[in-house]
PDB file of C-alpha atoms in Angstrom:
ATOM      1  CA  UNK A 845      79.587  66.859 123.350  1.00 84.00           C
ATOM      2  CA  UNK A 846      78.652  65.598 119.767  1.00 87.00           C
ATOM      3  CA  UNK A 847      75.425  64.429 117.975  1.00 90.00           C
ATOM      4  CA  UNK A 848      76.796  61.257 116.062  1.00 93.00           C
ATOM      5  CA  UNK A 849      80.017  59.215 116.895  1.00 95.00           C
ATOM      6  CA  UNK A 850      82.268  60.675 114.186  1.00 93.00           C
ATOM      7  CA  UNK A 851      81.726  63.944 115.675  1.00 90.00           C
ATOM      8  CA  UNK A 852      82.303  62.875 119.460  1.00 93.00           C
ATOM      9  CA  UNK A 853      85.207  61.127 118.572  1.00 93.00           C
ATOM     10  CA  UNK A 854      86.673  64.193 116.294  1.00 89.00           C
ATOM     11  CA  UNK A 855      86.293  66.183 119.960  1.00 90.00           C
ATOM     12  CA  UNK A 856      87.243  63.518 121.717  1.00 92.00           C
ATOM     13  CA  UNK A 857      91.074  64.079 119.744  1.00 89.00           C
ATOM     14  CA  UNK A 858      90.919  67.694 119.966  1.00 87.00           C
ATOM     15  CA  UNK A 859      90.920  67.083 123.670  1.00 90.00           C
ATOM     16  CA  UNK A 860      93.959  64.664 123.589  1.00 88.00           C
ATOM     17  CA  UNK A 861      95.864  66.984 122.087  1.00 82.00           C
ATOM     18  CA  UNK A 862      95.061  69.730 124.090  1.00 82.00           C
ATOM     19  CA  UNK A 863      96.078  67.654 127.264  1.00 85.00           C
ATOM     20  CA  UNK A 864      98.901  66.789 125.392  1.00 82.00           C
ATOM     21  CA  UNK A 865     100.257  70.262 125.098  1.00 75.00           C
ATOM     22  CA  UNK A 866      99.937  70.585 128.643  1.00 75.00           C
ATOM     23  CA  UNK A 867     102.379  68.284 129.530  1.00 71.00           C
ATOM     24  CA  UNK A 868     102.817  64.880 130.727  1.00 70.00           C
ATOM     25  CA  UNK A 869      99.543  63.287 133.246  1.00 81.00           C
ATOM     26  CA  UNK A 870      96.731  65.739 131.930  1.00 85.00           C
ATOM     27  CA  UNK A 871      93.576  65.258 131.087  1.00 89.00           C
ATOM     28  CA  UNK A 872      91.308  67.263 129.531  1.00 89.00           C
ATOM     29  CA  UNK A 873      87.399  67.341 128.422  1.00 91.00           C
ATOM     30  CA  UNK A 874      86.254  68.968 125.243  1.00 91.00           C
ATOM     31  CA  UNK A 875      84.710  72.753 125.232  1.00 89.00           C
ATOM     32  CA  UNK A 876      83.718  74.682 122.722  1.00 84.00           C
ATOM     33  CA  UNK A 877      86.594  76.491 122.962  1.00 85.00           C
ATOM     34  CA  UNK A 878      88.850  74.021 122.374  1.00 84.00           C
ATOM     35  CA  UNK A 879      87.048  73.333 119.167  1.00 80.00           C
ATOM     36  CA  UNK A 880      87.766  76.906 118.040  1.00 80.00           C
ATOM     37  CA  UNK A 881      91.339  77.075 118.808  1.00 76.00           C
ATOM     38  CA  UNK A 882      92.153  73.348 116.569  1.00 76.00           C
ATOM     39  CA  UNK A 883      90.426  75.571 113.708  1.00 77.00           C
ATOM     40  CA  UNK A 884      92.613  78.190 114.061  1.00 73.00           C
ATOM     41  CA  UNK A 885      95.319  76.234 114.467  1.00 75.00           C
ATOM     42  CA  UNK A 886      94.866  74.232 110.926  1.00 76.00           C
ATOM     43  CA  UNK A 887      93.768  77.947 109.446  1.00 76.00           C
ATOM     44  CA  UNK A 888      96.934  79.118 110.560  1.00 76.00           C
ATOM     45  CA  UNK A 889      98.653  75.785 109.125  1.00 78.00           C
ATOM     46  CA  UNK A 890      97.343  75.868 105.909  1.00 78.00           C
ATOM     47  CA  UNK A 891      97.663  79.501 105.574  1.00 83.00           C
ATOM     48  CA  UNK A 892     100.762  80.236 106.813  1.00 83.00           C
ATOM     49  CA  UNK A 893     102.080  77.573 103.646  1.00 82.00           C
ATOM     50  CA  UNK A 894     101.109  80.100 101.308  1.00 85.00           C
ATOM     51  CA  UNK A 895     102.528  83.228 103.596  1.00 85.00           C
ATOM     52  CA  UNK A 896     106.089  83.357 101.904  1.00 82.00           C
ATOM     53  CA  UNK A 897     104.901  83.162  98.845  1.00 83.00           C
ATOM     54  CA  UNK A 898     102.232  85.984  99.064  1.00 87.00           C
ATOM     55  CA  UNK A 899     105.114  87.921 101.110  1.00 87.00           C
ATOM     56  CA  UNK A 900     102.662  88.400 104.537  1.00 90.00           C
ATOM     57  CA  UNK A 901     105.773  88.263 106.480  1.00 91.00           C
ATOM     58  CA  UNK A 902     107.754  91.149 108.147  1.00 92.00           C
ATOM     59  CA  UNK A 903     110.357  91.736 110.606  1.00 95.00           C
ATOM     60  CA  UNK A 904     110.016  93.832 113.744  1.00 94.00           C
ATOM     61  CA  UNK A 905     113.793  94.719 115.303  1.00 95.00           C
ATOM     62  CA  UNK A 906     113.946  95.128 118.706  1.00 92.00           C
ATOM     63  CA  UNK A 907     116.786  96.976 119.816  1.00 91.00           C
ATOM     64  CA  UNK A 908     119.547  95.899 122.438  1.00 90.00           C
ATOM     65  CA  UNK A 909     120.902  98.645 124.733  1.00 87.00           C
ATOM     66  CA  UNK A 910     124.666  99.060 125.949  1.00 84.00           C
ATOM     67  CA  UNK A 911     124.155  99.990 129.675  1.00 80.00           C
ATOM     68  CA  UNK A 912     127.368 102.219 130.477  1.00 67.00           C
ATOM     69  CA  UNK A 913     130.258 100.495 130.976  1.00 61.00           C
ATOM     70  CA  UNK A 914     132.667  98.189 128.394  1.00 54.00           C
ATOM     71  CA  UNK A 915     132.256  96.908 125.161  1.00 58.00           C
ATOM     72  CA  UNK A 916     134.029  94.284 124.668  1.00 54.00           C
ATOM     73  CA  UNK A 917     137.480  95.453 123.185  1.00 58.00           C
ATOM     74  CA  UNK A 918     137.528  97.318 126.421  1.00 56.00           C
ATOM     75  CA  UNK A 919     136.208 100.733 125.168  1.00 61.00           C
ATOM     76  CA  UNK A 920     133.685 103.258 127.193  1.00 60.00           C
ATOM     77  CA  UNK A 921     130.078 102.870 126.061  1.00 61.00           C
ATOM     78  CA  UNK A 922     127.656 105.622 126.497  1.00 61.00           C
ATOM     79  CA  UNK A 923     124.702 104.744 128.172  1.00 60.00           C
ATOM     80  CA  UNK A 924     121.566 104.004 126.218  1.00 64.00           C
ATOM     81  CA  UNK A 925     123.595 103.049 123.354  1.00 79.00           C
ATOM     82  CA  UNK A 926     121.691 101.202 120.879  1.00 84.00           C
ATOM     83  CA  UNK A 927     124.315  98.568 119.487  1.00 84.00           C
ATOM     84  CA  UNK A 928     122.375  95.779 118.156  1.00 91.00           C
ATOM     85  CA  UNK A 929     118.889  94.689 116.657  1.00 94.00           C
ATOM     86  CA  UNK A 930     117.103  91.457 117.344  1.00 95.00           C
ATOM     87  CA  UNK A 931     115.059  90.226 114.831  1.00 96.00           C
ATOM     88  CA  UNK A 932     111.330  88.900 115.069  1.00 94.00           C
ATOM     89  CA  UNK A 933     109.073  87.665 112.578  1.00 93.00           C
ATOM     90  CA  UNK A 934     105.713  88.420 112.453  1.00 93.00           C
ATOM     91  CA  UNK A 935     102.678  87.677 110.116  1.00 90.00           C
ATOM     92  CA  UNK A 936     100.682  90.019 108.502  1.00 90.00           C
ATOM     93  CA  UNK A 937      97.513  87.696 108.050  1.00 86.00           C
ATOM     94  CA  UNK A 938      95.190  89.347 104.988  1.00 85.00           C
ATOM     95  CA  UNK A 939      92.028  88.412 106.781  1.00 83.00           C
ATOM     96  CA  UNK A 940      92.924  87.436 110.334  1.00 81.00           C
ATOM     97  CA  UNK A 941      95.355  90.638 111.071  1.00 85.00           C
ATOM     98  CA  UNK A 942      98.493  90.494 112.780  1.00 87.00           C
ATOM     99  CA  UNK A 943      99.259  87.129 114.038  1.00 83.00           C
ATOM    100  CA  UNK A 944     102.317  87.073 116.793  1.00 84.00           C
ATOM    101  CA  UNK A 945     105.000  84.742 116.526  1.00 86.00           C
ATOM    102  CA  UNK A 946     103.386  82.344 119.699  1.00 81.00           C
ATOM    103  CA  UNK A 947     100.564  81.664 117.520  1.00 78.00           C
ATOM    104  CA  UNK A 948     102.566  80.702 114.322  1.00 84.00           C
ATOM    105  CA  UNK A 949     106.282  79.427 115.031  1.00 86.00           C
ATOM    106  CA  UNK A 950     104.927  76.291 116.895  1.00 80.00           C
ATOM    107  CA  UNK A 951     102.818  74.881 113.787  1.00 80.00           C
ATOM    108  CA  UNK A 952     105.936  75.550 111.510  1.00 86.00           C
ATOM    109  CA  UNK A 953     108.190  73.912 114.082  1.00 83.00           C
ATOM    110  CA  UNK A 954     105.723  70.928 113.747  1.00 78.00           C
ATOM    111  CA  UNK A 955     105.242  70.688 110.257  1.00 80.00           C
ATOM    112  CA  UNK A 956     108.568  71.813 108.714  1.00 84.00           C
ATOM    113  CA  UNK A 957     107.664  75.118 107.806  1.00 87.00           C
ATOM    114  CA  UNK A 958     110.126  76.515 110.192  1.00 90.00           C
ATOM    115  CA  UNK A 959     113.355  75.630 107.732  1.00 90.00           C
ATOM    116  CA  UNK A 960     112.193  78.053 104.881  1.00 91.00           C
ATOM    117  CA  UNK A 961     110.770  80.576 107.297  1.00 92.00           C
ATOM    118  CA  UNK A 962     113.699  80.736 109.520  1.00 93.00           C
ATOM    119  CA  UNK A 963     116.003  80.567 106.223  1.00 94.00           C
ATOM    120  CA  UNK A 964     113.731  83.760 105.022  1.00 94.00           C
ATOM    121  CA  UNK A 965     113.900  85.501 108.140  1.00 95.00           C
ATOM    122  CA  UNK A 966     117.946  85.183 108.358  1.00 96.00           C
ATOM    123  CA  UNK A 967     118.310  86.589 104.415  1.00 96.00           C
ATOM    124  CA  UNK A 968     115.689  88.973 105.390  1.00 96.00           C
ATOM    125  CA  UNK A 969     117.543  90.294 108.558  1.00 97.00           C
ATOM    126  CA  UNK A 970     121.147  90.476 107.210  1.00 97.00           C
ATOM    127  CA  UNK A 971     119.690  92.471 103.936  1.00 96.00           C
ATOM    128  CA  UNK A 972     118.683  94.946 105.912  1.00 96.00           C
ATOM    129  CA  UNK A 973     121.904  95.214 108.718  1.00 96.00           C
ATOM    130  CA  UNK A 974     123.798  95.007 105.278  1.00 96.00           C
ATOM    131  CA  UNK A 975     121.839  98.021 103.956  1.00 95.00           C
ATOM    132  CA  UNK A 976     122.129  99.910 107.651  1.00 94.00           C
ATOM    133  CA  UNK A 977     125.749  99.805 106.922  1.00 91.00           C
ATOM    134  CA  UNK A 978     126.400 100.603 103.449  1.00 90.00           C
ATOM    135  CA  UNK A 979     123.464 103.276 103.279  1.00 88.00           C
ATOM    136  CA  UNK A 980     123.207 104.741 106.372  1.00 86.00           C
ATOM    137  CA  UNK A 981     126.729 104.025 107.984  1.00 87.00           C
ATOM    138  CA  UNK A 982     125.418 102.611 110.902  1.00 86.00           C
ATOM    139  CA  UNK A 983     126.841  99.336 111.996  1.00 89.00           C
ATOM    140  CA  UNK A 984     124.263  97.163 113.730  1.00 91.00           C
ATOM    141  CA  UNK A 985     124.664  93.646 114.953  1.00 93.00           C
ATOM    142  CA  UNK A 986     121.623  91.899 113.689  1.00 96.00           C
ATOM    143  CA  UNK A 987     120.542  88.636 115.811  1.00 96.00           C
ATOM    144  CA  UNK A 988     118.461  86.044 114.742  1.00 96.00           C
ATOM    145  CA  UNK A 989     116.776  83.207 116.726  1.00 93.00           C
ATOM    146  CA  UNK A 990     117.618  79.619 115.591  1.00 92.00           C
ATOM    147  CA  UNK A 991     114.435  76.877 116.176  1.00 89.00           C
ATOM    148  CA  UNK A 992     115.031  73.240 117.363  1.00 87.00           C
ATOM    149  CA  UNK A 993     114.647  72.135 113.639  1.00 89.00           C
ATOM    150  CA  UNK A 994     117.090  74.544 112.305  1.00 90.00           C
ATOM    151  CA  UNK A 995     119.812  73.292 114.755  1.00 90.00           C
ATOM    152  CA  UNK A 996     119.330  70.070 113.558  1.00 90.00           C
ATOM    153  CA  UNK A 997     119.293  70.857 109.418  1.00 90.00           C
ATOM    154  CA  UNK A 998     122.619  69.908 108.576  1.00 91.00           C
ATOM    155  CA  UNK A 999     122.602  72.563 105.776  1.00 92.00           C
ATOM    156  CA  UNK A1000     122.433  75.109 108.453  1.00 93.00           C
ATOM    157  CA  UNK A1001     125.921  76.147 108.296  1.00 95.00           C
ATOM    158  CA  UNK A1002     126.011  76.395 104.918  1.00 95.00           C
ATOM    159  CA  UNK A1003     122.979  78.316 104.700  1.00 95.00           C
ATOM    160  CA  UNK A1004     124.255  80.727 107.105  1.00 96.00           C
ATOM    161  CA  UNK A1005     127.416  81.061 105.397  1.00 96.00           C
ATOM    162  CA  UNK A1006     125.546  80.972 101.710  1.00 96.00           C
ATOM    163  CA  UNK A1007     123.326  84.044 103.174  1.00 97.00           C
ATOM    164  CA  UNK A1008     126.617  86.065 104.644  1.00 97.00           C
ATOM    165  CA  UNK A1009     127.754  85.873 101.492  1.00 96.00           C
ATOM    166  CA  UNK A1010     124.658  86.830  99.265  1.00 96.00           C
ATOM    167  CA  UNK A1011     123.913  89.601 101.372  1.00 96.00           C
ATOM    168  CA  UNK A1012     127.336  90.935 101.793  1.00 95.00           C
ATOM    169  CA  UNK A1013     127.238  91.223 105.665  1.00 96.00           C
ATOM    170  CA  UNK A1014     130.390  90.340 107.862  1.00 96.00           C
ATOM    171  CA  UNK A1015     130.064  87.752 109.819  1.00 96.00           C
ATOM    172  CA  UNK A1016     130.759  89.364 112.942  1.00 94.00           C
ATOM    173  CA  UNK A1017     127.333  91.265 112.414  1.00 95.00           C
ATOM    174  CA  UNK A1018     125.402  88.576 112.822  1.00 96.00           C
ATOM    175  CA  UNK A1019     124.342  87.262 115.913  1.00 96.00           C
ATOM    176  CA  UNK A1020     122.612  83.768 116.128  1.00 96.00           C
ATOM    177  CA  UNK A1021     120.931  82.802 119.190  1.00 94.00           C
ATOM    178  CA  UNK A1022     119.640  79.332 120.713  1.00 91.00           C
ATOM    179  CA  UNK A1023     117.572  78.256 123.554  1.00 86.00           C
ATOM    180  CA  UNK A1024     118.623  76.658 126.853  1.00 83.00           C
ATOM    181  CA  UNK A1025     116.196  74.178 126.054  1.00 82.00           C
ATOM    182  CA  UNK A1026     117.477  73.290 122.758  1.00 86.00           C
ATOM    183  CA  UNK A1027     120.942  73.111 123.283  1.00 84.00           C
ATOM    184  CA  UNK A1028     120.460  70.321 125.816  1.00 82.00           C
ATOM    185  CA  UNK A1029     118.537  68.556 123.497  1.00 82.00           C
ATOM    186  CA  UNK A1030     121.581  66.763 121.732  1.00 83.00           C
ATOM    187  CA  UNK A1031     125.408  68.582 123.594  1.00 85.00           C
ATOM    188  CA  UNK A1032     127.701  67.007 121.568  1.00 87.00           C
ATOM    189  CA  UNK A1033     125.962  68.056 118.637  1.00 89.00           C
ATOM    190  CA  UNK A1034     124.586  71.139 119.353  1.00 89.00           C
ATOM    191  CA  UNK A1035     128.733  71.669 120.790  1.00 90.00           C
ATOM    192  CA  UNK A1036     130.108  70.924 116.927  1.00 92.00           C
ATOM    193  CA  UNK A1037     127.283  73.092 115.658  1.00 93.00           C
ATOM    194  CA  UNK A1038     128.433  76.146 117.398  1.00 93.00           C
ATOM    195  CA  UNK A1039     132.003  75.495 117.144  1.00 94.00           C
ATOM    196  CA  UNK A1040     131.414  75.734 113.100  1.00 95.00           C
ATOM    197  CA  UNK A1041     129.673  78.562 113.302  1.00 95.00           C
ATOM    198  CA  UNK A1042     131.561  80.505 115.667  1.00 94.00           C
ATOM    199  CA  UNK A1043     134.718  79.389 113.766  1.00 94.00           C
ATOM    200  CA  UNK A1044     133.139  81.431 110.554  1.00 94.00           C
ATOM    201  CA  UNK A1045     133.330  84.607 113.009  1.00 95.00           C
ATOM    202  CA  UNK A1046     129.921  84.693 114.236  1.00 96.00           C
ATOM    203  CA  UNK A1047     128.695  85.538 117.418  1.00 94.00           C
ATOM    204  CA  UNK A1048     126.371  83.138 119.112  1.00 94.00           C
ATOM    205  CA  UNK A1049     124.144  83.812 122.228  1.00 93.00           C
ATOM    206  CA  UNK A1050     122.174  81.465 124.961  1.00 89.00           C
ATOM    207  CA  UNK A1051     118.191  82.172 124.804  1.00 87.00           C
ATOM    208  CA  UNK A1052     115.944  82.377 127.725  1.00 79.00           C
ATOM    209  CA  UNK A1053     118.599  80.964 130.213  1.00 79.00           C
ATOM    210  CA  UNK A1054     117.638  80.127 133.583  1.00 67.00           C
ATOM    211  CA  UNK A1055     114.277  78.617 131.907  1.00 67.00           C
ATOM    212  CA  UNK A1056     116.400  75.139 131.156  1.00 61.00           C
ATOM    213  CA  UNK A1057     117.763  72.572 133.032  1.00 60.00           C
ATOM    214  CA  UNK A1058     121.496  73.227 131.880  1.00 60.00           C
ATOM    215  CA  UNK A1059     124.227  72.823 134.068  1.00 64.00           C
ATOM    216  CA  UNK A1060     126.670  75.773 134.566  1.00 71.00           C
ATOM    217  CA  UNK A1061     129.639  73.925 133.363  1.00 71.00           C
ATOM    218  CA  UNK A1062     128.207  73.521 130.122  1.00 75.00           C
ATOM    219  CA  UNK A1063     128.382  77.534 130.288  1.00 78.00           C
ATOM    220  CA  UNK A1064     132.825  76.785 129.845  1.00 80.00           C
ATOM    221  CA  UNK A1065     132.119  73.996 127.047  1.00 83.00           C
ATOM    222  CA  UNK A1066     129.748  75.545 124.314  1.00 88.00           C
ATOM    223  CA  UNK A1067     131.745  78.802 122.905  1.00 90.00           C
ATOM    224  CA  UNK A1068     128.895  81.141 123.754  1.00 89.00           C
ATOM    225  CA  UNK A1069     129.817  85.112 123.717  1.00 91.00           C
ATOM    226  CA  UNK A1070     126.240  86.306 125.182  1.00 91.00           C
ATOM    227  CA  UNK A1071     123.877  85.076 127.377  1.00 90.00           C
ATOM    228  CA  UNK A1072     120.138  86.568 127.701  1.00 89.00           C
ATOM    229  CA  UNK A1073     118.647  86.655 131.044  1.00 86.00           C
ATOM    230  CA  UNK A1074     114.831  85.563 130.227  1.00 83.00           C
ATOM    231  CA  UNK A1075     112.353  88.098 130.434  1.00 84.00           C
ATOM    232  CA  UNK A1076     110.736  86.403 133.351  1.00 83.00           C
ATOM    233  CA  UNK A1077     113.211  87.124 136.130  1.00 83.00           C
ATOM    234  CA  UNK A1078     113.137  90.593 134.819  1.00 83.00           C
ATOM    235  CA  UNK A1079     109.807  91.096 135.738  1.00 84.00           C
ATOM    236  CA  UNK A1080     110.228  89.541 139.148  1.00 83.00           C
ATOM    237  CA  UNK A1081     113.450  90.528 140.824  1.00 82.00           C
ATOM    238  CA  UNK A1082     112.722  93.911 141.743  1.00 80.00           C
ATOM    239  CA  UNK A1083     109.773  92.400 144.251  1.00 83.00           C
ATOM    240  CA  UNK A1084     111.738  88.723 144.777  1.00 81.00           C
ATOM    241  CA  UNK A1085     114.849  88.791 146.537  1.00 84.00           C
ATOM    242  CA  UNK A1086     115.663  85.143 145.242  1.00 86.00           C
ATOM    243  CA  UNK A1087     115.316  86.268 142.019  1.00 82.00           C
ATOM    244  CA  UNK A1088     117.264  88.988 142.694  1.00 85.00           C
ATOM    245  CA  UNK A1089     120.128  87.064 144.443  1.00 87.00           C
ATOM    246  CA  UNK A1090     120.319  84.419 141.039  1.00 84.00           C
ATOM    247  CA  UNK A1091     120.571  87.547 138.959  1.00 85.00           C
ATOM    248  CA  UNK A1092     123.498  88.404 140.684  1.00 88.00           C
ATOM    249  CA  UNK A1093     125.166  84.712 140.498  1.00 86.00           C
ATOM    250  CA  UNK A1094     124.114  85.195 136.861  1.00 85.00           C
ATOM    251  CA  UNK A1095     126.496  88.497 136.587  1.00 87.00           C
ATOM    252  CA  UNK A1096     129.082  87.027 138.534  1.00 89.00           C
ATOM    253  CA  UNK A1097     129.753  83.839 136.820  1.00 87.00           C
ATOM    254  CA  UNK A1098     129.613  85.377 133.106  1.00 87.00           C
ATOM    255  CA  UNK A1099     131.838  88.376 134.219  1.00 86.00           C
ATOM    256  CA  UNK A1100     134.381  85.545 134.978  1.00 87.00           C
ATOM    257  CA  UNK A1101     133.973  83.740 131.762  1.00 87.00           C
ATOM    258  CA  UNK A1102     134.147  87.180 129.642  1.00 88.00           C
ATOM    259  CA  UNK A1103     130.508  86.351 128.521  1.00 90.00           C
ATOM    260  CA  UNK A1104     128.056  89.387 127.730  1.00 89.00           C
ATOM    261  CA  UNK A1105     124.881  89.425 129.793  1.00 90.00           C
ATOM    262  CA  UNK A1106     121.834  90.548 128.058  1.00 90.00           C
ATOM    263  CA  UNK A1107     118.491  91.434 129.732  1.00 89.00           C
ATOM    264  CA  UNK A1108     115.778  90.989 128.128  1.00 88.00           C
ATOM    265  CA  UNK A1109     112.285  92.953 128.722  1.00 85.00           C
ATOM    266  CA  UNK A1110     113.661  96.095 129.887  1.00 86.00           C
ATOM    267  CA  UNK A1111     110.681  98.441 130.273  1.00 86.00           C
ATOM    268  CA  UNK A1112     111.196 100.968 132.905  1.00 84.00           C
ATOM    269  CA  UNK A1113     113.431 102.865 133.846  1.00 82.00           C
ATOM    270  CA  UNK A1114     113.724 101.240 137.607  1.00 81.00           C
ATOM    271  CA  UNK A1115     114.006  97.860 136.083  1.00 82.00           C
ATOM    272  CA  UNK A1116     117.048  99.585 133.759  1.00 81.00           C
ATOM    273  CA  UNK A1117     118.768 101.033 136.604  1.00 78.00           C
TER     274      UNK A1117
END
């Protein structure tokens, strides 16, 4: 694996850290692949420090579809009626291309990065639902994912608020959304953190549930007005009656607690229907 010991024991790290990422009791032996993936990885590090500055970043908005039925102040929706925007960052490398937000948002989670990004990607997001509105007259909730780190800045409220204010957005346009996983990283916390925010009037949504290990009464103690089914069960409950039956439970429950339901990964028109 190496010709002298500084080099074998270089690999020798890059394959810890590799099992690492794989979870708890791996083990892993160097390849050359391996090799060329840490390089990447501390390109992408020490590049993507430079990325705000140089302005490589961009937001994609995905949009979120009404299904018929009703809104939530109890009026008709059309179907296919595209009410919202979710935002997602993505880097427009000058030498490596496009880079997707899998390859990048881990390494800024890691090193800090993810503060300023995220903090750029929220300004970013409500300058443009702010411009939607006053320019084109068309009122689009904008929602923006919050990391681990962010959740724990305590300037995030602030920030938020600061942002609202700069950009001239109402509150109730913005959308923030958290993880499963992250919100059952500290309750009581992450509880206060989304009782400020939704206090300010804005609207907060659970990411990627049923990928967690939260309980369901949680669902009655963090003041959640959406909850987005992750894209996984999507793609299997049209050929998994399990699946199937939890999406169900899924509708049920948040039906009772007047909590939206989102889907995410909606590609065809079977899976829509």
């Amino acid at each position: 694996d190496a010709r002298d010991v500084q080099a074998l024991t270089r690999n020798a790290d890059t394959a810890m850290y590799y099992a690492k990422n794989r979870g708890k009791n791996a083990a892993a032996s160097f390849t050359s692949e391996m090799d060329q993936q840490a390089r990447r990885r501390l390109r992408v590090e020490a590049d993507l420090r430079r990325a705000l500055d140089r302005e490589e970043l961009l937001l994609a908005y995905q949009p979120q579809v009404h299904l018929q039925g009703l809104d939530t102040d109890g009026a008709v929706v059309p179907a296919s009626h595209v009410h919202g925007v979710e935002a997602l960052v993505r880097w427009r490398h000058p030498e490596i291309g496009v880079i997707g937000p899998g390859e990048f948002i881990a390494v800024a989670e890691e090193t800090g990065l993810i503060v300023p990004l995220g903090l750029w990607v929220l300004r970013t997001a409500c300058k443009q639902a702010a411009r939607w509105m006053r320019e084109d007259g068309v009122a689009l909730r904008v929602s923006v994912n919050l990391s681990g780190r962010q959740a724990r800045d305590p300037a995030l409220v602030q920030n938020v608020l600061n942002v609202l204010a700069e950009t001239g957005l109402p509150p109730h346009m913005l959308e923030l959304e958290i993880t499963e996983s992250v919100l059952m990283e500290d309750i009581e916390a992450n509880i206060a953190l989304l009782e400020a925010l939704h206090l300010a009037g804005i609207s907060l949504s659970i990411d990627d549930f049923g990928t967690g290990y939260s309980s369901l009464a949680y669902l009655q103690r963090f003041p959640i007005d959406k909850l987005k089914i992750d894209r996984s069960y999507v793609v299997r409950f049209m050929h998994n009656r399990h699946d199937a039956a939890i999406l169900r439970a899924i509708f049920m429950l948040c039906s009772s607690l007047d909590i939206q339901v989102v889907a995410e990964g909606v590609e065809t028109e079977q899976q829509r229907d």
